[in-house]
XYZ file of C-alpha atoms in Angstrom:
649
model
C -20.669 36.440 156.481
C -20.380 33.011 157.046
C -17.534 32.261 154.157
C -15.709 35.203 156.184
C -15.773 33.552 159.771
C -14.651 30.446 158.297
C -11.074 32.075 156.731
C -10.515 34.039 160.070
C -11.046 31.044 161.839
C -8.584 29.376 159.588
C -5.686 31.721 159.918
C -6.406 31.982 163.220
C -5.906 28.127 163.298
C -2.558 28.382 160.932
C -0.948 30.869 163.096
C -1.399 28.216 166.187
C 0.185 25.775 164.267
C 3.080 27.895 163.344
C 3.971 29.994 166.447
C 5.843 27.334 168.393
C 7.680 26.834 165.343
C 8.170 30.895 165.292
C 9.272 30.518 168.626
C 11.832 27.863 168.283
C 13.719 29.989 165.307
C 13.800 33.010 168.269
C 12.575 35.195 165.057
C 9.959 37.816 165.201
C 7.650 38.552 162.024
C 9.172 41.986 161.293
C 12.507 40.261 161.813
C 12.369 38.054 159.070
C 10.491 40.665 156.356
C 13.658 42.457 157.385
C 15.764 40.113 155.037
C 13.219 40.719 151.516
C 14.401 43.943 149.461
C 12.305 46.793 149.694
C 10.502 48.359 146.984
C 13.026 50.861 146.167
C 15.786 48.094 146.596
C 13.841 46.176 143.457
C 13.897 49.708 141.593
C 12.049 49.114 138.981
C 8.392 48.084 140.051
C 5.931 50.771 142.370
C 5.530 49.886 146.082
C 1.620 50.213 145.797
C 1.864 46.629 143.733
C 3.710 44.719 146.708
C 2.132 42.503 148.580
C 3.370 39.782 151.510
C 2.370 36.331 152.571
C 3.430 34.180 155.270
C 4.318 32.768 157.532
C 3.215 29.327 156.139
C 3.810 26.132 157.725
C 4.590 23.740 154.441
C 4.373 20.189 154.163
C 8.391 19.574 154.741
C 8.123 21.077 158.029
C 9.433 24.452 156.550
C 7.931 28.461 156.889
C 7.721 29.542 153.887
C 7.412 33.868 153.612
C 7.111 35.749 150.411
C 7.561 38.784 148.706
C 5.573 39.717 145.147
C 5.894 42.898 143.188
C 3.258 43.737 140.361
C 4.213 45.778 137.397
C 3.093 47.260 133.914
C -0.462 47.318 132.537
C -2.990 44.467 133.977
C -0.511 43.563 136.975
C 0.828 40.446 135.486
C 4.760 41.241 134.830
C 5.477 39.553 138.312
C 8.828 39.482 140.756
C 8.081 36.757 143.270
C 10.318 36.412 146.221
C 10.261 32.736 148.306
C 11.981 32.578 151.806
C 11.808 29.113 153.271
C 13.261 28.273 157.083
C 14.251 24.950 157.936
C 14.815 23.191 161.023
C 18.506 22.472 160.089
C 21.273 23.583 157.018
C 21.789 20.369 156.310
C 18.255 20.280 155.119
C 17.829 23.150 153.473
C 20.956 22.583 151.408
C 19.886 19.550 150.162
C 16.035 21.018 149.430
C 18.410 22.938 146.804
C 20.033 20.243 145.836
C 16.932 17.852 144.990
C 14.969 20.713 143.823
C 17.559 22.158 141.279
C 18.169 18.606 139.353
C 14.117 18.141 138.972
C 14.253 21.123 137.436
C 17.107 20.091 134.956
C 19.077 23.426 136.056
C 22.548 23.763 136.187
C 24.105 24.462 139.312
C 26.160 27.567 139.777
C 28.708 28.821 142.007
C 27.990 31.663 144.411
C 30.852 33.322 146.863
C 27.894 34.652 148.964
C 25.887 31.562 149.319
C 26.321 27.792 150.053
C 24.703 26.517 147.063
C 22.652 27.688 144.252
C 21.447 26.994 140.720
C 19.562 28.197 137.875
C 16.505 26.958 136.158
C 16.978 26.007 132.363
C 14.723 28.723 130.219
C 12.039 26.230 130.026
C 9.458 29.544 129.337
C 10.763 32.257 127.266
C 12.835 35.800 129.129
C 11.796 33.586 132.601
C 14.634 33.589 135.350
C 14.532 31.525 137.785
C 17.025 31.442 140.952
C 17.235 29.309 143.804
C 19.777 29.466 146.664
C 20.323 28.195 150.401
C 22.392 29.925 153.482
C 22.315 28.398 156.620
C 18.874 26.834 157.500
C 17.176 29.404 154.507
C 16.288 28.681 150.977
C 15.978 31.327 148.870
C 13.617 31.266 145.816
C 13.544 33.943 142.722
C 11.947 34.406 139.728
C 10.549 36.794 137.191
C 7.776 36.724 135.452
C 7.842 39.519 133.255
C 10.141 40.690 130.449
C 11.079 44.124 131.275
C 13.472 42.712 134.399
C 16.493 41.190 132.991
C 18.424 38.497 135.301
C 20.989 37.633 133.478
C 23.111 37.504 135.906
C 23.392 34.214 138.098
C 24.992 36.188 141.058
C 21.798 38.894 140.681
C 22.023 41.962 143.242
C 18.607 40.906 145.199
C 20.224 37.162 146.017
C 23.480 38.668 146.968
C 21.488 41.488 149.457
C 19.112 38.495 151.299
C 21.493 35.853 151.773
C 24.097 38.733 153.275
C 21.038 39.538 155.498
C 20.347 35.964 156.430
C 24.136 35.779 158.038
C 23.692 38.960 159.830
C 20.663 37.691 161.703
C 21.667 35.647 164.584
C 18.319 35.136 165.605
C 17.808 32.719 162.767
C 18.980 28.675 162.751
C 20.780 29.487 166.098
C 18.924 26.423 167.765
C 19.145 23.514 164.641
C 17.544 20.692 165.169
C 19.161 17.532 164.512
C 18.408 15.624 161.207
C 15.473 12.698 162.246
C 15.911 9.181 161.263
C 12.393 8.334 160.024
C 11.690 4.829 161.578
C 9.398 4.125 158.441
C 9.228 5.931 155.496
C 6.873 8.517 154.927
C 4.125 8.327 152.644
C 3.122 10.808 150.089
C 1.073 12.301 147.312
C 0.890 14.605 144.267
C -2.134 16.423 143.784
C -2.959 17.411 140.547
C -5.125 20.750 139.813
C -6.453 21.808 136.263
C -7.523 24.981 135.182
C -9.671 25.096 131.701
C -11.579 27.641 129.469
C -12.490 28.152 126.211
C -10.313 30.672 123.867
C -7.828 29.841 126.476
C -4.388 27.322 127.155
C -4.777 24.875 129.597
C -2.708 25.219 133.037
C -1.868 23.011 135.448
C -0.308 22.787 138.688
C 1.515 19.890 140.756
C 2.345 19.671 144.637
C 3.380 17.048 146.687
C 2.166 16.840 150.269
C 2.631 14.050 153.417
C -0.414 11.869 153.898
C 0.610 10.692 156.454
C 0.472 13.643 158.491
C -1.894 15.405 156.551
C -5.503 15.388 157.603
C -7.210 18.010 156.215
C -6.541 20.013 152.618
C -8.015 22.974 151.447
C -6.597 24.478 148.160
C -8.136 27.559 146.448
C -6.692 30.327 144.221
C -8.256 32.923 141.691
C -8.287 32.204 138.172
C -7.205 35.086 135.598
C -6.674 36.243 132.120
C -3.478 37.514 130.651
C -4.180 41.057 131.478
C -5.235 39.985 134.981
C -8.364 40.005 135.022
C -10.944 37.674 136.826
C -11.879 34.750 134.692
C -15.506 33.218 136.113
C -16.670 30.315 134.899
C -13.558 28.514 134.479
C -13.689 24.747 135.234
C -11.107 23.677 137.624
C -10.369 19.899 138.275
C -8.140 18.804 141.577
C -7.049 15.147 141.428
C -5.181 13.629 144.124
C -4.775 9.981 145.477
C -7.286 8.762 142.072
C -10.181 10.355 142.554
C -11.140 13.611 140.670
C -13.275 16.777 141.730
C -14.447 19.560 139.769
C -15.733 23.048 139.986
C -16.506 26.024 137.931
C -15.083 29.542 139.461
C -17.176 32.206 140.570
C -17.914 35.517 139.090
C -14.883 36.720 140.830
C -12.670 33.691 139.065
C -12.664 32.582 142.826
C -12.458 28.597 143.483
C -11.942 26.482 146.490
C -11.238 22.809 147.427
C -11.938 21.429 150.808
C -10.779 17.820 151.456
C -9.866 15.383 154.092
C -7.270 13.214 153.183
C -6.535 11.251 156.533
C -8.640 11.254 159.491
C -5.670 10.426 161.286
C -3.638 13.108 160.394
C -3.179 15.870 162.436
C -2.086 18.960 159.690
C -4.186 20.964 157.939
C -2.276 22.003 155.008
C -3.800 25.163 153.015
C -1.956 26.596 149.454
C -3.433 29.176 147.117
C -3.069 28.118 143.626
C -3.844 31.101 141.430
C -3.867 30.530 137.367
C -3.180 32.801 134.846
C -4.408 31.864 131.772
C -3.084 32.328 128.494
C -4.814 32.603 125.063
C -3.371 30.453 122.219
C -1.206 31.977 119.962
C -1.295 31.709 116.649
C 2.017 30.558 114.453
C 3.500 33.201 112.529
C 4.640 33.058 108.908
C 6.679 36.317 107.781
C 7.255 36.818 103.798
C 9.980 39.213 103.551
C 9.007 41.788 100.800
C 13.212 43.422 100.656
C 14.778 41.249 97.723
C 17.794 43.276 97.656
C 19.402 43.015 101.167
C 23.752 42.930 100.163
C 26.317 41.405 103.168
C 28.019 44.390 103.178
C 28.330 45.281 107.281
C 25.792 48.346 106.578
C 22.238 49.043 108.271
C 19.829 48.291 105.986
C 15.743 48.159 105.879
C 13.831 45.489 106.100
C 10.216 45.171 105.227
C 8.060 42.048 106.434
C 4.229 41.005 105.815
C 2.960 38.930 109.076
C -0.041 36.523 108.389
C -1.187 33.625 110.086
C -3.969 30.999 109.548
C -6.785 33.657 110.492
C -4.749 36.062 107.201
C -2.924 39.152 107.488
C -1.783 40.555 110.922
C -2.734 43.739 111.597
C -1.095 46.438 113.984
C 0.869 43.911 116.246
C 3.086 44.623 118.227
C 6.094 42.180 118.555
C 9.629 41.341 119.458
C 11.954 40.044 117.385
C 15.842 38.625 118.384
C 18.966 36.859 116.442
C 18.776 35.123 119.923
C 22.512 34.075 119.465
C 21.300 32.159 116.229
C 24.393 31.369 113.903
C 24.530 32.529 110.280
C 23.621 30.118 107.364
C 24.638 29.151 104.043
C 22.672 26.309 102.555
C 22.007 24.847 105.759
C 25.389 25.184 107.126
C 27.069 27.689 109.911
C 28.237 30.343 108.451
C 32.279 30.981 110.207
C 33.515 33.257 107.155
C 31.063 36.224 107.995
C 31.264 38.867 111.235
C 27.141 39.305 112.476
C 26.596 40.797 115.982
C 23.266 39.781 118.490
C 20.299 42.076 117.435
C 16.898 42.504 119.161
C 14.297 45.132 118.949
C 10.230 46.031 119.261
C 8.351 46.215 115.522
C 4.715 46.882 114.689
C 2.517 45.936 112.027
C 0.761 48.478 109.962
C -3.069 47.586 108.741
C -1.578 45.709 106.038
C 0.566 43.574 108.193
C 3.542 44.951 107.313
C 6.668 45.951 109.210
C 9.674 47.981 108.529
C 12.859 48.008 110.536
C 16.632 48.226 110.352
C 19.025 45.673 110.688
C 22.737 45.540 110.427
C 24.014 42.747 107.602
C 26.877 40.745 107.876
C 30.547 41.767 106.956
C 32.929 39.845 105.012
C 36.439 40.110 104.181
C 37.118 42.160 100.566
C 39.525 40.110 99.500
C 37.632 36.449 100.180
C 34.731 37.730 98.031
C 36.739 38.839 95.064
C 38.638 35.529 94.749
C 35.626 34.058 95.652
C 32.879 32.216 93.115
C 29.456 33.888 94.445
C 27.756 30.394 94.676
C 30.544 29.160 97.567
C 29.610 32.333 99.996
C 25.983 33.393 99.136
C 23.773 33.833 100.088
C 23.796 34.071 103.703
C 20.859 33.584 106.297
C 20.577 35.486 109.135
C 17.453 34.607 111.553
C 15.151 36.247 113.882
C 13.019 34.442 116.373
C 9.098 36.120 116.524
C 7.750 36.828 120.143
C 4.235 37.202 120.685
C 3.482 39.947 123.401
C -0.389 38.824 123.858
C -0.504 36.961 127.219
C 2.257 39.355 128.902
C 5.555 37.439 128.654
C 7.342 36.901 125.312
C 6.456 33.334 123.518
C 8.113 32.392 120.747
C 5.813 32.158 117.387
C 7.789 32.095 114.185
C 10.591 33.434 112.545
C 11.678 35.840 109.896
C 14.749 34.269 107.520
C 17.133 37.698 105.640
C 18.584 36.388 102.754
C 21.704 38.147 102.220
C 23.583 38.509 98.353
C 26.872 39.099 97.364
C 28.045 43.214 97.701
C 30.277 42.185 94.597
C 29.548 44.128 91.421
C 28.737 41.696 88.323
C 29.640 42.813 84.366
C 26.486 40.591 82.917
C 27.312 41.972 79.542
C 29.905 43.520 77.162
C 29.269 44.321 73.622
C 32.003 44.506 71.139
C 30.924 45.784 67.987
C 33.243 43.826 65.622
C 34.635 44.197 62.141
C 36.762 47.190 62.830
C 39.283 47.938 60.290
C 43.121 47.716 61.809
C 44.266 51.004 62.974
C 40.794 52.712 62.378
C 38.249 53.554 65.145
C 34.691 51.433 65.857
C 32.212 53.434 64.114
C 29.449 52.297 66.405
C 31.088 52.324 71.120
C 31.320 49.291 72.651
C 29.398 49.155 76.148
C 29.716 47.438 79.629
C 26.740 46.425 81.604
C 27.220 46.021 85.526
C 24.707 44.713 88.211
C 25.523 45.496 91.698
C 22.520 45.992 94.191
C 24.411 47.942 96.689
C 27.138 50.490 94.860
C 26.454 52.541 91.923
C 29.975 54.175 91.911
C 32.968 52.589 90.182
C 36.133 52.162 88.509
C 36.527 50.537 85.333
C 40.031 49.356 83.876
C 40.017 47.803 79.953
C 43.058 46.550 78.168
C 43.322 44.919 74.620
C 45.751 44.622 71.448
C 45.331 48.605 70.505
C 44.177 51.753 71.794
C 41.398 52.845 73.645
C 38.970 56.321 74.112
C 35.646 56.937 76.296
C 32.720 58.255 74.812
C 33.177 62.338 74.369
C 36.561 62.722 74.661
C 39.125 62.497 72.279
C 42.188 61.520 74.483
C 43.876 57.780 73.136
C 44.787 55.217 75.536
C 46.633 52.034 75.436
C 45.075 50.793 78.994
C 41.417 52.951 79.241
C 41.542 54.104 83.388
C 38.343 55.404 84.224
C 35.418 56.202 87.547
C 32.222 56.653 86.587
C 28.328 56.694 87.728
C 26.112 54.279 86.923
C 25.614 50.621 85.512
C 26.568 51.317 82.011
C 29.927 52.307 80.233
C 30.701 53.272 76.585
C 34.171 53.464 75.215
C 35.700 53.134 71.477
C 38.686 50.771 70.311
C 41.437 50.792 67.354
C 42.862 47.709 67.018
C 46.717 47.725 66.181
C 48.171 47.380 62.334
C 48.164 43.226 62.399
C 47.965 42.156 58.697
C 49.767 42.406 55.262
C 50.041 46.414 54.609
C 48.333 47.536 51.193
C 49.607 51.197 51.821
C 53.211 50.173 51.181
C 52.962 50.716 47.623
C 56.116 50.840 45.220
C 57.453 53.996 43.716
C 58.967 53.426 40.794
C 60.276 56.603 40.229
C 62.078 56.962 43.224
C 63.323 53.173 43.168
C 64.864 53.943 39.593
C 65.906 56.814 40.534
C 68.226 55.078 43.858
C 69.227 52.629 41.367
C 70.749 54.879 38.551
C 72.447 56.683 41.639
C 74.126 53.722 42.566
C 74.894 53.216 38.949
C 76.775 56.317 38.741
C 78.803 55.392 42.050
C 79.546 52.452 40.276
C 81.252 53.661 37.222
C 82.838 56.564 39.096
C 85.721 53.510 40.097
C 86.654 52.102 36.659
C 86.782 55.991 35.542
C 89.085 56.860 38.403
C 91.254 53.855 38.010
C 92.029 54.188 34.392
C 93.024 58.123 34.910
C 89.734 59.533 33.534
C 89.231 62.164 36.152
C 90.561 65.825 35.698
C 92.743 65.021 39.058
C 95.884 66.486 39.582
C 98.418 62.459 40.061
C 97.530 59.554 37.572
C 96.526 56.747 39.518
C 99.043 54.361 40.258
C 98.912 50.298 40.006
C 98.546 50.634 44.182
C 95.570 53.238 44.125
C 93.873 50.287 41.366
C 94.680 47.287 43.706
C 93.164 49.315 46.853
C 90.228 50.254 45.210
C 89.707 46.412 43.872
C 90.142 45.478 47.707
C 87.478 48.019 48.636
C 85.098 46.424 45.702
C 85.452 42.982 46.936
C 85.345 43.811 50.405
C 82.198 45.680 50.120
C 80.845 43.366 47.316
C 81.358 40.221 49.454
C 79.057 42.174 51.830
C 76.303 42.631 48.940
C 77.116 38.725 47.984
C 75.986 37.501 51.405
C 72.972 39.184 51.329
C 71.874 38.480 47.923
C 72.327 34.607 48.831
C 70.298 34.739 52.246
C 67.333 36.376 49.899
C 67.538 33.664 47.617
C 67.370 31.019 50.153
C 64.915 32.733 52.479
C 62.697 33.515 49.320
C 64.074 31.615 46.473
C 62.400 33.207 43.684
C 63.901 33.532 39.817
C 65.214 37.338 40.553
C 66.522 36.726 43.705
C 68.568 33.338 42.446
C 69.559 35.454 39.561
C 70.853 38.499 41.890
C 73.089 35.681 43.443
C 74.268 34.949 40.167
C 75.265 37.483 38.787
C 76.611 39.456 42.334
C 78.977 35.942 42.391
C 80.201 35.913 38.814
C 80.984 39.805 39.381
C 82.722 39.504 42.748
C 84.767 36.790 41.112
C 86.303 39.022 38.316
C 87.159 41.277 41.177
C 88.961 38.674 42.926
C 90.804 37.124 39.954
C 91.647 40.845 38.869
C 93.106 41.651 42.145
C 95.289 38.298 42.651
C 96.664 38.168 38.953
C 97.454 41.813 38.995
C 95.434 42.049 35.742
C 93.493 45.201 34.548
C 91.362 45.333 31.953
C 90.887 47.436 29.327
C 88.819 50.797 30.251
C 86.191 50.268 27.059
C 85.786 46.979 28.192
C 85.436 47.891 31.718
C 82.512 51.003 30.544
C 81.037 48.100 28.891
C 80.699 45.565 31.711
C 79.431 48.797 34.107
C 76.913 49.523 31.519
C 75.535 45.752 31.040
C 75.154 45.923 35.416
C 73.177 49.099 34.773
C 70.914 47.710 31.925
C 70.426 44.616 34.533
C 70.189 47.110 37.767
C 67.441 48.776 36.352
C 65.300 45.857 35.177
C 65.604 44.000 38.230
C 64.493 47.549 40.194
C 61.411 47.349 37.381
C 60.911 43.577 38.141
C 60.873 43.842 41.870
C 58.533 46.580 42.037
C 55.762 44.787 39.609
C 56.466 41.833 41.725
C 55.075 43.912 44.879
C 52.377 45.492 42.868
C 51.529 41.811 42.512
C 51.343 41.107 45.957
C 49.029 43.877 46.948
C 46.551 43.098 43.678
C 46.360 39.278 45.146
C 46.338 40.088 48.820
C 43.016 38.827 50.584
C 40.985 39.916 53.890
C 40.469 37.871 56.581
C 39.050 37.971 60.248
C 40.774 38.036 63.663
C 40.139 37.795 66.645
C 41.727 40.453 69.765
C 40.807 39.728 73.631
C 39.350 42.510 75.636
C 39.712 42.791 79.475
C 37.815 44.326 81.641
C 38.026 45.169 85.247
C 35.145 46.906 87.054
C 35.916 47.804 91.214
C 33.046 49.243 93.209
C 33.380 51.819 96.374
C 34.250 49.079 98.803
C 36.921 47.312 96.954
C 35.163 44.572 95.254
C 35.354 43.513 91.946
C 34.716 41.663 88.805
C 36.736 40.830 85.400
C 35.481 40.025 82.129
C 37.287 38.807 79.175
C 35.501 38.905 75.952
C 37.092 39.285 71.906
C 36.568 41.391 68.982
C 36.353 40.513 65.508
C 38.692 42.696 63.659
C 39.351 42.633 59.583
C 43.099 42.434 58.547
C 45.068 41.645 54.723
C 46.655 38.971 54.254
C 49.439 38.261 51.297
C 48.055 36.123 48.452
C 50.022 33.380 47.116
């Protein structure tokens, strides 16, 4: 009853203090609530969580009024609206100005307001606004991560300062700025809340000892859900010394304290603590070894543990947070990877599954590409504990993502194929791609080619097939010395003898031998001598290339005799002489004897070729060109043994 009289009495007392001051800005209550958003302006937090303060007579000489919403489980996703009223504009703007660099924000402009800036994200998804318009200062923030102020010019700023111009009632009397005579002496006091299982907090707030007489502080302290935490030891330090006190059941402290007897303030502030529970650092082991950079959604499974082991059905959220791509250690430029960000929950094993999309790269980079110079590539995810409310950063989960480009790790050639006969035993391709199982082969080599089961010959083998495995067949083309050209010696002789018989058919027509109907004149026997040599010279050239290209003892003797006879038939023609026809028969019939034995020599000669010809080995490249769904692809050379004859010596 007692602890209740004394906090009537005391904002009985406050509202003395502050009514001339009321007064002076010509500014009822209701007027001034008039300039916070509703509930149904905020939109996205119930009304029954709203609560006001104010007005507040603060240490500056300012009012300060405010505006908090409460939302989601426990009450502690906050929106806290600040409106502070200052004597004078000039003041107020440069309460923005101080305020914003101690908070190492960076100032923004606002067409709506005459200065403003943003707080650096010193706390994780925490906005934090602050703005002044005429002799007001307007301060925002959020303390929950549903509400999203991304923003700088954020709808709720834009709505209170346009409100603040429209009400003449406020700053139309400013007061002049004071020259303070001597300066003003002040204090930080320092307040501490502390519990076991829990993170320290701690609060700062300067205040004017000068003016300042009396102090009373108090505040409730909480958990993370928002509820009471009793117990709690709270220490408030100010001007050295230190006090200390332990909340009540309700999490309820207070501190009383004079600070100069010749003040004449009383300054009062509520300094409620929320206290968070440590979190514990996350370490995530991703279990998916096959994740390709191929610009698809893909799963992902993770195993959370921490110090204590495995974590079990957590919920968390995880985002790219703008984080660049990596490739040993280095920002990846040559890959296309948009911002990602999602809820995931472990299962009892600590594991969770979700979908991500991987990164994209250009076809044609890859395949001219060695693997080693691209992948693989990193993509991170920062780890956000949800525990105490707010998300807080406490690990991170590294993707490792491999080349989409299909890999031939193996081709065997069965070798010692016979030219121009088929591999008894199919050659086979071995591919590794994580990502396609669907491709196009092309193979090329010195021959012909056929897949497995089918009979259809190919000089380049054009095939698309399923699966990681290809069999195909190969005849090498005829290379070596050929052992199927055998003489015939029947035939050759035969050729021969024919010629023969050509041969003799001239001297026989010459010399008037033929049953024709005119005797041959001395003309018809020079034209047919100029048809012998001409013909003969023909036969003459040839024989002497052989013997040069191949001077064996039949081909010098060919050259020879074809001279000695083509000379006869030269001196013949120029001297007009004709010999005798028995003589003639006789010289025809010596060419035949010789015809025939060199026909018998050259084909023993051949026979001796083949029965001294000798095998060897060769070697034939094979190419091979596999091409997946998406355009990428590998090439393999590899060679084949094949067996060929060789001539002997």
């Amino acid at each position: 009853m007692r602890l209740s009289y004394l906090k009537v009495l005391s904002i009985l007392m406050t509202f003395i203090v502050i009514l001339p001051t009321i007064a002076n800005a010509k500014c009822t209550l209701s007027q001034i609530k008039s300039i916070f958003p509703t509930s149904k302006e905020v939109g996205d937090v119930i009304d029954q969580a709203r609560y006001d303060t104010g007005p507040q007579q603060e240490n500056d000489g300012s009012i300060l009024y405010s505006r908090i919403w409460r939302g989601g489980p426990g009450g502690y996703r906050d929106l806290t609206i600040r409106l502070y009223t200052y004597p004078n504009s000039n003041i107020a703007r440069l309460k923005v100005e101080k305020y914003c660099k101690a908070l190492g924000s960076r100032r923004i402009n606002l067409t709506y307001a005459d200065i403003g800036c943003t707080a650096k994200r010193r706390y994780n998804f925490r906005r934090y606004y602050m703005l002044a318009e005429k002799c007001a200062v307007i301060v925002l923030w959020s303390g929950y991560p549903d509400r999203r102020l991304v923003d700088p010019q954020d709808y709720l700023l834009k709505l209170m300062a346009e409100r603040i111009k429209k009400l003449s009632c406020l700053c139309s009397q400013e007061q002049p700025l004071k020259q303070n005579k001597k300066p003003t002496r002040t204090a930080i006091y320092r307040i501490t809340a502390t519990k076991i299982g829990y993170i320290k907090s701690v609060e700062e707030r300067e205040i004017n000892i000068d003016t300042t007489k009396r102090l009373i502080v108090w505040g409730t302290v909480y958990d993370n859900k928002g509820k009471e935490l009793p117990s709690t030891t709270v220490t408030f330090t100010i001007l050295g010394k230190t006090f200390t006190k332990k909340s009540d059941s309700n999490g309820y402290f207070e501190f009383d304290l004079t600070i100069n007897p010749k003040g004449e303030k009383t300054l009062k502030f509520n300094e409620d603590f929320h206290l968070k529970k440590p979190l514990l650092h996350i370490t995530a082991q991703v279990l998916s070894k096959t994740l390709v950079a191929n610009g698809r959604i893909q799963t992902v499974k993770v195993r959370f543990t921490s110090d204590k082991g495995v974590v079990k059905n957590k919920r968390f959220y995880i985002s790219t947070d703008n984080l660049p791509l990596l490739h040993n250690g280095k920002t990846v430029k040559y890959a296309k990877f948009s911002y990602d960000s999602k809820y995931i929950t472990t299962d009892s094993n600590g594991i969770a599954v979700f979908s991500v999309k991987s990164p994209k790269l250009d076809v044609n980079l890859v395949n001219r590409s060695n693997d080693k110079d691209l992948f693989p590539i990193m993509s991170r995810y920062d780890i956000y504990s949800l525990e105490n409310g707010e998300k807080e950063r406490v690990g991170v989960i590294k993707l490792s993502f491999l080349s989409p480009k299909p890999h031939i790790i193996k081709v065997i050639l069965p070798g010692g194929v016979e030219e121009q006969l088929w591999q008894s035993k199919p050659s086979r391709v071995f591919i590794k791609d994580i990502d396609s199982n669907h491709f196009k082969i092309v193979i090329r080599g010195w021959g012909r080619f056929r897949s497995k089961g089918s009979g259809t010959r190919y000089n380049t083998l054009l095939r698309q097939f399923d699966g990681k495995e290809f069999d195909f067949f190969f005849s090498p083309k005829k290379l070596g010395f050929d052992l199927n050209d055998q003489p015939q010696l029947w035939k050759d002789l035969l050729l021969t003898n024919l010629k023969i018989l050509g041969s003799m058919f001239i001297p026989i027509a010459q010399n008037g031998k033929l049953p024709i109907k005119y005797a041959p004149s001395d003309e018809f026997k020079s034209l047919v001598d100029s048809y012998v040599i001409q013909f003969g010279t023909k036969d003459y050239i040839n024989l002497i290339k052989q013997a040069h290209d191949n001077p064996s003892l039949t081909n010098i003797t060919d050259g020879a005799v074809g001279g000695a006879l083509l000379g006869d038939a030269i001196n013949n023609l120029l001297s007009g002489k004709n010999i005798p026809f028995g003589q003639t028969m006789q010289l025809e019939a010596l060419k035949a004897v010789y015809a025939n034995l060199t026909t018998i020599y050259n084909a023993y000669t051949k026979y001796g070729k083949i029965a001294r010809a000798y095998q060897d080995i060769d070697f034939l490249p094979i190419i091979v060109i596999v091409t997946d769904s998406d355009g990428h692809k590998d090439k393999y050379l590899r060679y084949i043994s094949v067996k060929i004859w060789k001539e002997g010596e």
